[in-house]
Each structure stands twice: as structure tokens, then as C-alpha cells.
Coordinates of C-alpha atoms in Angstrom, one line a residue:
X227 CA 46.6 161.2 156.6
X228 CA 46.7 157.4 156.1
X229 CA 47.9 155.3 159.0
X230 CA 49.8 152.6 157.1
X231 CA 50.2 150.4 160.1
X232 CA 46.5 150.3 160.7
X233 CA 45.2 150.1 157.1
X234 CA 47.4 147.4 155.6
X235 CA 46.5 143.8 155.6
X236 CA 50.2 143.0 156.2
X237 CA 50.7 144.3 159.7
X238 CA 53.9 145.3 161.4
X239 CA 53.6 142.5 163.9
X240 CA 53.0 140.0 161.1
X241 CA 56.1 141.1 159.2
X242 CA 58.2 140.9 162.4
X243 CA 56.9 137.4 163.1
X244 CA 57.7 136.5 159.4
X245 CA 61.2 137.8 159.8
X246 CA 61.7 135.8 162.9
X247 CA 60.6 132.7 161.1
X248 CA 63.2 133.3 158.4
X249 CA 65.9 133.8 161.0
X250 CA 64.9 130.5 162.7
X251 CA 64.9 128.6 159.4
X252 CA 68.3 129.8 158.4
X253 CA 69.7 129.0 161.8
X254 CA 68.2 125.5 161.8
X255 CA 69.7 125.0 158.3
X256 CA 73.2 125.5 159.8
X257 CA 73.7 129.1 158.8
X258 CA 75.4 131.4 161.3
X259 CA 73.1 133.9 162.9
X260 CA 75.5 136.5 161.3
X261 CA 74.0 135.7 157.9
X262 CA 70.4 135.4 158.8
X263 CA 67.8 138.2 159.1
X264 CA 68.0 139.7 162.5
X265 CA 65.4 140.7 165.0
X266 CA 64.4 144.3 164.4
X267 CA 65.0 145.5 167.9
X268 CA 68.6 144.4 167.8
X269 CA 69.3 146.6 164.8
X270 CA 70.6 143.8 162.6
X271 CA 72.7 140.6 163.1
X272 CA 76.3 141.3 162.2
X273 CA 79.6 139.5 162.8
X274 CA 81.1 141.0 166.0
X275 CA 84.3 143.0 165.3
X276 CA 86.7 143.4 168.2
X277 CA 88.1 146.8 167.2
X278 CA 90.7 146.6 169.9
X279 CA 92.3 143.7 168.2
X280 CA 92.6 145.5 164.8
X281 CA 96.1 146.9 164.5
X282 CA 96.7 149.9 162.2
X283 CA 95.7 153.5 161.6
X284 CA 92.2 154.7 162.3
X285 CA 91.4 154.3 158.6
X286 CA 92.7 150.8 158.5
X287 CA 90.7 149.9 161.6
X288 CA 87.6 151.4 160.1
X289 CA 88.0 149.7 156.7
X290 CA 88.4 146.3 158.5
X291 CA 84.9 146.6 159.9
X292 CA 83.3 146.7 156.4
X293 CA 82.8 143.0 155.8
X294 CA 80.9 141.1 153.0
X295 CA 79.3 138.7 155.5
X296 CA 77.9 141.6 157.6
X297 CA 76.5 143.3 154.5
X298 CA 74.9 139.9 153.5
X299 CA 73.3 139.7 156.9
X300 CA 71.7 143.1 156.6
X301 CA 70.7 142.5 153.0
X302 CA 69.1 139.1 153.9
X303 CA 66.6 141.1 156.0
X304 CA 66.2 144.3 154.0
X305 CA 65.6 142.4 150.7
X306 CA 63.7 139.3 152.1
X307 CA 60.3 138.2 150.9
X308 CA 58.9 139.3 154.2
X309 CA 59.7 142.9 153.4
X310 CA 57.4 142.8 150.3
X311 CA 59.7 145.1 148.2
X312 CA 59.7 148.1 150.5
X313 CA 57.3 150.1 148.4
X314 CA 56.7 153.9 149.0
X315 CA 54.5 153.9 151.1
X316 CA 54.1 150.5 152.8
X317 CA 54.3 149.0 156.3
X318 CA 57.4 147.2 155.2
X319 CA 59.1 150.5 154.4
X320 CA 58.3 151.6 158.0
X321 CA 59.9 148.4 159.3
X322 CA 63.1 149.1 157.2
X323 CA 63.3 152.6 158.6
X324 CA 63.1 151.3 162.2
X325 CA 65.7 148.7 161.4
X326 CA 68.1 151.4 160.2
X327 CA 67.3 153.6 163.2
X328 CA 68.1 150.8 165.6
X329 CA 71.5 150.5 164.1
X330 CA 72.2 154.2 164.3
X331 CA 71.1 154.2 167.9
X332 CA 73.4 151.3 168.8
X333 CA 76.4 152.9 167.1
X334 CA 75.9 156.2 168.9
X335 CA 74.8 158.4 166.0
X336 CA 72.9 161.5 166.8
X337 CA 69.4 161.9 165.5
X338 CA 69.7 163.7 162.1
X339 CA 66.1 164.9 161.8
X340 CA 64.1 167.7 163.4
X341 CA 62.9 167.6 167.0
X342 CA 65.5 165.0 168.0
X343 CA 64.2 162.4 165.7
X344 CA 66.1 160.0 163.3
X345 CA 63.2 160.5 160.9
X346 CA 62.8 163.4 158.5
X347 CA 59.1 163.3 157.7
X348 CA 57.5 164.6 154.5
X349 CA 54.1 164.3 152.9
X350 CA 53.0 163.0 149.5
X351 CA 49.6 163.0 147.8
X352 CA 48.3 159.4 148.1
X353 CA 45.3 157.8 146.5
X354 CA 44.8 154.1 147.3
X355 CA 41.6 152.6 146.0
X356 CA 39.4 150.7 148.5
X357 CA 39.0 147.6 146.4
X358 CA 36.7 145.9 148.9
X359 CA 34.3 148.9 148.6
X360 CA 34.3 148.8 144.8
X361 CA 31.1 147.2 143.5
X362 CA 28.8 147.0 140.5
X363 CA 25.1 146.2 140.7
X364 CA 23.0 145.3 137.7
X365 CA 19.2 145.2 137.6
X366 CA 17.2 143.6 134.7
X367 CA 13.7 144.7 133.6
X368 CA 12.3 141.6 135.2
X369 CA 13.7 142.6 138.6
X370 CA 16.6 140.2 138.6
X371 CA 19.6 141.8 140.3
X372 CA 23.2 140.9 141.2
X373 CA 26.1 142.7 142.9
X374 CA 29.6 142.1 141.5
X375 CA 32.9 142.6 143.4
X376 CA 35.9 144.3 142.0
X377 CA 39.0 142.1 142.0
X378 CA 36.8 139.0 141.8
X379 CA 34.1 139.5 139.2
X380 CA 35.7 142.4 137.3
X381 CA 39.0 144.3 137.1
X382 CA 40.4 147.7 136.3
X383 CA 43.1 148.1 133.7
X384 CA 44.9 151.3 134.6
X385 CA 46.6 152.7 137.7
X386 CA 44.8 155.9 136.9
X387 CA 41.5 154.3 137.7
X388 CA 41.6 155.3 141.4
X389 CA 38.9 157.8 142.5
X390 CA 35.5 158.4 144.1
X391 CA 33.1 157.6 141.3
X392 CA 29.5 156.4 140.7
X393 CA 28.5 155.6 137.1
X394 CA 25.0 154.4 136.3
X395 CA 23.3 153.6 132.9
X396 CA 21.6 151.1 130.7
X397 CA 23.6 148.6 128.7
X398 CA 23.9 148.6 124.9
X399 CA 25.7 145.8 123.1
X400 CA 28.6 147.2 121.0
X401 CA 30.2 144.1 119.5
X402 CA 34.0 144.0 119.6
X403 CA 34.4 147.7 120.4
X404 CA 35.6 148.8 117.0
X405 CA 34.9 152.4 115.9
X406 CA 31.9 151.3 113.8
X407 CA 30.5 149.2 116.6
X408 CA 29.3 152.1 118.7
X409 CA 25.8 153.3 117.5
X410 CA 24.3 156.7 118.4
X411 CA 21.9 155.1 120.9
X412 CA 24.9 154.0 123.0
X413 CA 25.8 157.6 124.0
X414 CA 25.5 158.2 127.7
X415 CA 25.1 154.5 128.4
X416 CA 27.3 151.5 129.2
X417 CA 28.7 149.8 126.2
X418 CA 29.0 146.0 126.6
X419 CA 31.7 144.5 124.3
X420 CA 33.4 141.1 123.8
X421 CA 37.2 140.7 123.9
X422 CA 38.7 138.6 121.1
X423 CA 42.2 139.6 122.1
X424 CA 42.6 142.3 119.5
X425 CA 42.7 146.1 119.8
X426 CA 43.4 146.1 123.6
X427 CA 44.8 149.6 123.7
X428 CA 42.2 151.1 121.4
X429 CA 38.8 149.9 122.7
X430 CA 38.6 152.2 125.8
X431 CA 39.8 155.2 123.8
X432 CA 37.3 154.5 121.0
X433 CA 34.5 154.0 123.5
X434 CA 35.3 157.3 125.2
X435 CA 35.4 159.1 121.9
X436 CA 32.0 157.6 121.1
X437 CA 30.5 159.3 124.1
X438 CA 29.4 156.2 126.1
X439 CA 29.2 156.5 129.9
X440 CA 31.5 153.5 130.4
X441 CA 32.8 150.3 128.9
X442 CA 32.3 146.7 130.0
X443 CA 34.4 144.1 128.3
X444 CA 34.3 140.3 128.8
X445 CA 36.2 137.5 127.0
X446 CA 34.7 136.1 123.7
X447 CA 34.2 132.4 123.4
X448 CA 37.4 132.1 121.4
X449 CA 39.5 134.5 123.6
X450 CA 43.0 132.9 124.0
X451 CA 44.7 135.5 126.1
X452 CA 45.8 135.2 129.7
X453 CA 43.0 135.3 132.3
X454 CA 41.8 138.7 133.5
X455 CA 42.9 137.7 137.0
X456 CA 46.5 137.3 135.7
X457 CA 46.3 140.1 133.2
X458 CA 45.1 142.8 135.6
X459 CA 46.2 141.4 139.0
X460 CA 49.2 143.6 139.1
X461 CA 47.2 146.7 138.3
X462 CA 44.7 145.9 141.1
X463 CA 47.5 145.5 143.6
X464 CA 48.9 148.9 142.6
X465 CA 45.5 150.5 142.8
X466 CA 45.1 149.1 146.3
X467 CA 48.5 150.4 147.4
X468 CA 47.8 153.7 145.7
X469 CA 50.0 156.0 143.7
X470 CA 52.0 158.7 145.4
X471 CA 53.0 162.1 143.9
X472 CA 54.3 165.4 144.9
X473 CA 51.6 167.5 146.6
X474 CA 50.1 170.2 144.3
X475 CA 51.2 168.4 141.2
X476 CA 49.2 167.8 138.1
X477 CA 45.4 167.5 138.5
X478 CA 44.3 163.9 138.1
X479 CA 42.9 163.0 134.7
X480 CA 39.2 162.4 134.4
X481 CA 38.4 158.7 134.8
X482 CA 36.7 156.9 132.0
X483 CA 35.0 153.9 133.6
X484 CA 36.2 150.7 132.0
X485 CA 35.5 147.3 133.6
X486 CA 37.0 144.0 132.5
X487 CA 34.5 141.4 133.6
X488 CA 35.0 137.6 133.8
X489 CA 33.4 135.6 131.1
X490 CA 31.1 133.9 133.7
X491 CA 29.8 137.3 134.8
X492 CA 29.5 138.6 131.2
X493 CA 27.4 135.6 130.2
X494 CA 25.2 136.2 133.3
X495 CA 24.6 139.7 132.0
X496 CA 23.6 138.3 128.6
X497 CA 21.3 135.8 130.4
X498 CA 19.6 138.7 132.1
X499 CA 19.3 140.4 128.7
X500 CA 17.4 137.5 127.3
X501 CA 20.0 135.1 125.9
X502 CA 18.1 132.0 124.7
X503 CA 18.5 128.9 126.8
X504 CA 21.0 126.5 125.3
X505 CA 22.4 129.3 123.0
X506 CA 25.7 128.5 121.2
X507 CA 28.9 129.6 122.8
X508 CA 29.4 132.3 120.2
X509 CA 25.9 133.8 120.5
X510 CA 25.8 137.6 120.7
X511 CA 23.0 140.1 120.7
X512 CA 22.4 142.2 117.7
X513 CA 24.7 145.2 117.2
X514 CA 23.4 148.2 119.0
X515 CA 20.8 146.2 120.9
X516 CA 19.6 147.8 124.1
X517 CA 19.8 145.0 126.7
X518 CA 17.2 146.0 129.2
X519 CA 19.8 145.9 132.0
X520 CA 20.8 148.9 134.1
X521 CA 24.2 148.8 135.9
X522 CA 25.6 151.1 138.6
X523 CA 29.3 150.9 139.3
X524 CA 30.7 152.5 142.5
X525 CA 34.3 152.9 143.6
X526 CA 35.9 154.9 146.4
X527 CA 39.3 155.8 147.7
X528 CA 40.5 154.3 151.0
X529 CA 41.4 157.6 152.4
X530 CA 39.9 161.1 152.4
X531 CA 42.4 163.9 152.3
X532 CA 44.7 161.8 150.2
X533 CA 48.0 162.4 152.0
X534 CA 50.6 159.9 153.3
X535 CA 53.5 160.7 155.6
X536 CA 56.9 159.3 154.5
X537 CA 60.2 159.1 156.3
X538 CA 63.9 159.6 155.4
X539 CA 66.2 158.1 158.0
X540 CA 68.9 160.4 159.1
X541 CA 72.0 159.8 161.4
X542 CA 74.3 162.7 162.2
X543 CA 78.0 162.1 163.0
X544 CA 79.4 165.4 164.4
X545 CA 82.9 166.5 163.4
X546 CA 85.6 167.4 165.9
X547 CA 87.0 170.6 164.4
X548 CA 85.4 173.7 165.9
X549 CA 85.0 175.4 162.5
X550 CA 85.0 172.7 159.9
X551 CA 82.5 170.6 161.9
X552 CA 79.9 173.1 160.7
X553 CA 80.4 171.7 157.2
X554 CA 78.5 168.5 156.5
X555 CA 79.2 165.8 153.9
X556 CA 75.9 164.0 153.0
X557 CA 76.2 160.2 152.3
X558 CA 73.0 158.9 150.8
X559 CA 71.2 155.9 149.5
X560 CA 67.5 155.2 148.8
X561 CA 66.0 152.3 150.9
X562 CA 62.7 151.9 149.0
X563 CA 61.9 149.7 146.0
X564 CA 58.8 149.0 144.0
X565 CA 56.8 146.6 146.2
X566 CA 54.7 143.8 144.9
X567 CA 52.6 143.1 141.8
X568 CA 50.1 140.3 142.0
X569 CA 51.9 137.3 143.4
X570 CA 55.3 138.7 142.6
X571 CA 57.6 140.3 145.2
X572 CA 60.1 142.7 143.8
X573 CA 62.8 142.2 146.5
X574 CA 65.1 145.0 145.3
X575 CA 68.3 143.3 146.5
X576 CA 70.6 145.3 144.3
X577 CA 68.1 148.2 143.8
X578 CA 68.8 149.5 146.4
X579 CA 69.3 147.0 149.1
X580 CA 73.0 147.1 148.3
X581 CA 73.3 150.9 148.8
X582 CA 71.1 150.7 151.9
X583 CA 73.3 148.0 153.5
X584 CA 76.5 149.7 152.3
X585 CA 75.5 152.8 154.2
X586 CA 74.8 150.7 157.3
X587 CA 78.4 149.4 156.9
X588 CA 79.7 152.9 156.6
X589 CA 77.9 153.8 159.9
X590 CA 79.7 150.9 161.6
X591 CA 83.0 152.1 160.1
X592 CA 82.5 155.7 161.2
X593 CA 81.8 154.5 164.7
X594 CA 85.1 152.8 164.7
X595 CA 87.0 155.6 163.0
X596 CA 85.7 158.3 165.3
X597 CA 85.0 161.9 164.5
X598 CA 86.4 163.5 161.4
X599 CA 87.0 167.2 161.2
X600 CA 83.8 167.7 159.2
X601 CA 80.4 166.4 160.2
X602 CA 78.7 163.6 158.3
X603 CA 75.0 163.1 157.6
X604 CA 73.9 159.6 156.6
X605 CA 70.5 159.7 155.0
X606 CA 68.5 156.8 153.7
X607 CA 65.8 158.4 151.5
X608 CA 62.4 157.0 150.6
X609 CA 60.4 157.7 147.4
X610 CA 63.3 157.4 145.0
X611 CA 61.4 154.9 142.9
X612 CA 58.5 157.4 142.7
X613 CA 60.6 160.2 141.2
X614 CA 63.4 161.0 143.7
X615 CA 60.7 162.4 146.1
X616 CA 62.4 161.8 149.4
X617 CA 65.6 163.5 148.5
X618 CA 63.6 166.3 146.8
X619 CA 61.7 166.9 150.0
X620 CA 64.9 167.1 152.0
X621 CA 66.7 169.3 149.5
X622 CA 63.7 171.7 149.3
X623 CA 63.6 172.1 153.0
X624 CA 66.9 170.8 154.4
X625 CA 67.4 170.2 158.1
X626 CA 70.8 170.2 159.8
X627 CA 71.9 171.2 163.3
X628 CA 71.9 174.9 163.8
X629 CA 74.9 176.6 162.1
X630 CA 75.7 173.6 159.8
X631 CA 75.6 173.6 156.0
X632 CA 75.9 170.9 153.4
X633 CA 79.1 170.9 151.4
X634 CA 79.0 167.7 149.3
X635 CA 77.0 164.6 148.6
X636 CA 78.1 161.1 147.7
X637 CA 75.2 158.8 146.6
X638 CA 75.3 155.1 146.1
X639 CA 72.7 153.0 144.3
X640 CA 72.9 149.5 142.8
X641 CA 76.5 148.6 143.7
X642 CA 76.4 144.8 143.9
X643 CA 76.3 143.3 140.4
X644 CA 78.3 143.0 137.1
X645 CA 82.1 143.1 136.6
X646 CA 83.8 143.0 140.0
X647 CA 86.6 145.3 138.7
X648 CA 84.3 148.0 137.4
X649 CA 82.4 150.9 139.0
X650 CA 80.6 153.6 137.2
X651 CA 80.6 157.2 138.4
X652 CA 79.4 160.6 137.6
X653 CA 80.4 163.3 137.0
X654 CA 83.3 162.3 134.8
X655 CA 85.6 164.7 133.1
X656 CA 83.4 164.5 130.0
X657 CA 80.6 166.2 132.0
X658 CA 82.7 169.2 132.2
X659 CA 80.2 171.6 133.8
X660 CA 79.7 169.3 136.8
X661 CA 83.2 167.7 137.1
X662 CA 84.4 168.3 140.6
X663 CA 87.0 167.4 143.4
X664 CA 85.0 164.4 144.5
X665 CA 85.5 162.8 141.1
X666 CA 89.2 163.3 141.2
X667 CA 89.4 161.8 144.7
X668 CA 87.4 158.7 143.5
X669 CA 89.8 158.4 140.5
X670 CA 92.7 158.5 142.9
X671 CA 91.5 155.7 145.3
X672 CA 89.4 153.4 143.0
X673 CA 92.3 151.0 142.3
X674 CA 93.0 150.6 146.1
X675 CA 89.7 148.7 146.3
X676 CA 90.2 146.7 143.1
X677 CA 88.3 149.0 140.7
X678 CA 90.7 149.1 137.8
X679 CA 87.9 149.6 135.3
X680 CA 86.2 153.0 135.8
X681 CA 83.2 153.7 133.6
X682 CA 80.9 156.6 133.1
X683 CA 77.5 157.0 134.7
X684 CA 77.0 160.5 133.2
X685 CA 73.7 159.4 131.7
X686 CA 72.5 159.0 135.2
X687 CA 73.6 162.3 136.6
X688 CA 70.0 163.5 137.0
X689 CA 68.4 160.1 137.5
X690 CA 69.2 159.3 141.1
X691 CA 69.1 161.2 144.4
X692 CA 72.3 163.1 143.9
X693 CA 70.3 165.2 141.4
X694 CA 68.2 166.5 144.3
X695 CA 71.2 167.4 146.4
X696 CA 72.9 169.1 143.5
X697 CA 70.1 171.7 143.6
X698 CA 71.7 172.9 146.9
X699 CA 74.7 174.1 144.8
X700 CA 77.1 171.6 146.2
X701 CA 79.4 169.1 144.4
X702 CA 77.8 165.6 144.2
X703 CA 79.1 162.1 143.2
X704 CA 77.1 159.0 142.2
X705 CA 78.5 155.5 142.4
X706 CA 76.8 152.8 140.4
X707 CA 77.5 149.3 139.2
X708 CA 75.1 149.5 136.2
X709 CA 71.8 147.9 135.4
X710 CA 71.3 144.2 134.6
X711 CA 68.6 141.8 133.4
X712 CA 67.1 141.6 136.9
X713 CA 66.6 145.4 137.2
X714 CA 63.0 146.1 138.5
X715 CA 62.2 142.4 138.2
X716 CA 61.2 139.9 140.9
X717 CA 64.5 138.1 140.2
X718 CA 66.6 140.9 141.8
X719 CA 67.3 138.7 144.8
X720 CA 70.0 138.4 147.5
X721 CA 71.8 135.3 146.2
X722 CA 72.8 137.2 143.1
X723 CA 74.6 140.0 144.9
X724 CA 78.4 140.2 145.0
X725 CA 78.7 141.3 148.6
X726 CA 82.4 141.6 148.3
X727 CA 81.9 144.2 145.6
X728 CA 79.4 146.0 147.8
X729 CA 82.0 146.0 150.6
X730 CA 84.7 147.4 148.3
X731 CA 82.5 150.2 147.0
X732 CA 81.7 151.1 150.6
X733 CA 85.4 151.1 151.6
X734 CA 86.0 153.3 148.6
X735 CA 83.5 155.8 149.9
X736 CA 85.1 155.8 153.3
X737 CA 88.5 156.4 151.7
X738 CA 87.1 159.4 149.8
X739 CA 85.4 160.7 152.9
X740 CA 88.7 160.6 154.9
X741 CA 90.7 162.1 152.0
X742 CA 88.5 165.1 151.6
X743 CA 88.2 165.8 155.3
X744 CA 91.0 168.3 155.5
X745 CA 90.6 169.8 152.0
X746 CA 88.3 172.3 150.4
X747 CA 85.7 170.6 148.1
X748 CA 85.3 172.6 144.9
X749 CA 82.5 172.1 142.5

């Protein structure tokens, strides 16, 4: 198994120091500590709420604790640059999990995972590429040799290029890599091609079909596209992080070696092949020329065994009724996002920092409300962005205290943007086979929190984590504020979030939870 805290260049300690720097900077700028990222060990900086001073029913007192400024404080940490987009897996996702756990501990929630832990662990197949161990060495007939480094001298173009692989062969010049450019003598050898910016998607496929051992491409003298560093930087970052997938899934496809080399290194290869001194910029060898250069490319995975351990964070709030407390309502949100790509950080403030922090606010509210008749499981799932994998893991092997069973799920995702009066939900009445009591309760209470414009999210019924919980045969509900132009972009940042809307969605969920507490929940 991969030890993320040991293998990443961005260490846990480093991220904590970075978070502290942000906190100090905000404080120095005149911001209240309540709206700055908090020290991890404190479980988050929130505005203190003196519950004893709040007059009203238990519900009114609990609703009063759900405040936009507190949600903003949590979101400023969860979706900060220092959290590097909370990819599954990543050290920053581990930090987020411990931030959530600290809050649950402070509020008095019981561990909701096996063996007295707040973490429900599961494993995924994981294949990160060790970029620093990926090299290519060429040797010319005159004995000249050079070693090239992946990520500096050449690049990979596909996230499917991770694997343990050694490819060796002589080089044959194959022009621009068009179908007619691959002669018979190139079979089983490296094809060296120049890139004029055309036929990007076809060259590797054509080369593979021509039977060459691998493809090396470098920019032509008149290439006007973006530099290979920019063009493939994101792919290299993803390869280094590694893809995750459900264990025992599809067999990985066979890798066709395709290297995108810088022009400087490509010309060095031509020099080794005998390019005349002072040759014109557009000089190329003859079509099908054997270049008298042998190249061996080596790449390897960072881990052997190919598994990563991930965590869902679970807090259990036991009910007070001797019988009904065995029934558990699951409130869920995913806390992962899509990480980084090259120099871009995908903060995921709305997706799903808002749901993550809304669930933290619900924890605070439940601590103020006290026990309901039913028990409640708060679960922050990872792996949603990789295919609902964290919720899938839990649903396939659910864990609850002995004698307990799940009876409903309410899932929140992306609840902080767009029309402040609108919330989308599913199932609506139009999704007749799934329409349930939760939907009717939402429709009854939405206006109380200013949501006078209810819209359908039925197209998303199977596209967020409620789809996993629905496999348990329980009624589910999904609350969603719709996509926007910043969806899965580096521009999904904290300052664009309507934290008042997040607070109102969170209060709506609390109203629903209290309403259904003494009623049967029918699917």
C-alpha cells in the first residue's frame, strides 16, 4: 500500500505550516480569526455561539448555530490553495479528513467507523508513475550517448501511460507521422516524427497500427502550438499522482510508448544521426532513413502492489428512543475534489467544499439540538470525483453500530452558487418510481428558508453519492444548486460562494431531519 504522507513532495507538516501562514496573513489584514483558516488541531475556527443565550425551541436554537460566517471560516481552509484541491488520494485529503474528525471529537460525536474510529477505510487500485525514475537513453553508432529525463526532456500524453515498461529499438525517420510515412522497415523500431501541429490525435494510433515499437515526436521548425511543457504538464501531474479505480475492475490497456520530446532534444537526436553542420532549420532526413541511433526508454510505477487506502469520515449521533434509535438517517457530502493540474489548483470551493462545510455546520447544530429519536450518521465520503467510489465502498459493506440499520439518506453537493431563491432536488414527482417522503418533506419546508423556486435535479439522481446509498433499498434525497461556469475549473474559489445560501440549505436539511424524526419514511 502507498503511504501518502511519506511519498508526496507536499508533506503533512508543510501543508499545516502553509495553513498557519494563511491564517496569520488574514489576521494581519484585519480579518477576524473567525473567517480565517484555523489550526488543524482546533477543528476549525468558528464564531462562538453561546447556546444558553438563544431563546426558543430546540430546533430554533439549533438553527441559530448555522451561520454564514462560520461556514466561510471552514470553507476558507477546506478550499484554500494550501489544500491543493483535495484529490483522491492525496496528503491534503488526509488533512481534510483530520480537520473534520477534530470537529466531530470536539462536538461529542461518537466514532462512526469500525473499531472505534472516525474513519471508514477502503482500498482502491492505484498506479502512480515514478516520473523521476522514467528515463530514455540513446546511443549512436559512434558511441555518443545521452540520457533524457521524463518531465524535462520529453513528456507523456495520456493518463493511461503509467506502467512498468522497457522499450528498446533503433530509430527510423517517419516524417510527419501520416499513414504513408511509416515504411515497412520501421516495424519493431522507434519511429521518429516531427510535429507540425496537425493530426495530433491520429499520429499515435497510426504509428501503432503500422507496427512500430514506439513513437517519438518533436516540434517541427514551424510548429506554432503551445510548448510541450504547457501542453502535457497537466498529464504529467496526473500520472505522478496516479489514477485510482475500483479493485478488480477492467484490465489496464496495453501501453503504446509515445514520447513527446522537446525540439532541443529532437535536434540532438538528428545531430547524432548525422545532421550536417549548419543545416537549415527545416532539414529532415530522408523518409524511412535508419538513423543509426538506438534508444531505450524505461518507466516504472512508484508503488508495487498498486493499492491505496482511502478514508470516509463518519460521526455517529445516537438517538434517544429505545427502538427508533436503531434506525439511522445518513447525511452525506463528498469532501474530495480533483486536485491540481500543472500549475493550476482546482480548489473545489463549491464542489464540494460547500457540502463539506454544510455538513460541519449540521454537526454543530445537532450538538446544540441534542439527541433525536432516530440516530444520525454524518458521513463525508472521498472518491466521489473518481466515480462515487467512497460511497460505493460504504454501501457495499456498510458499518453501523450493532443492531442499527439505515433508513434514509440526504446528500448535499454544490450548494453555494446561482439563484439564491432556487434549490434543485431529486427525486421529484416526475421521477415517479423514486419519489418518496423525503421529497414531500423538502417541498413542505423549502420556503421557510427562502427557497421559493424549486427545480428538478432528476438528471443527477444517479450521478452523486445518493446513488450508492439508494442501492441499500432506502429512500434518498439529493440537494444541489446546479452547475456553473466554474465547475471543475481552477476558478471555483471561496470568494464566489454565497455562504448565506449554503447556510439556508443546511438549515433546510435540519428542518427535514427533525420533521421526519417521528414519522415512518416510505420510499
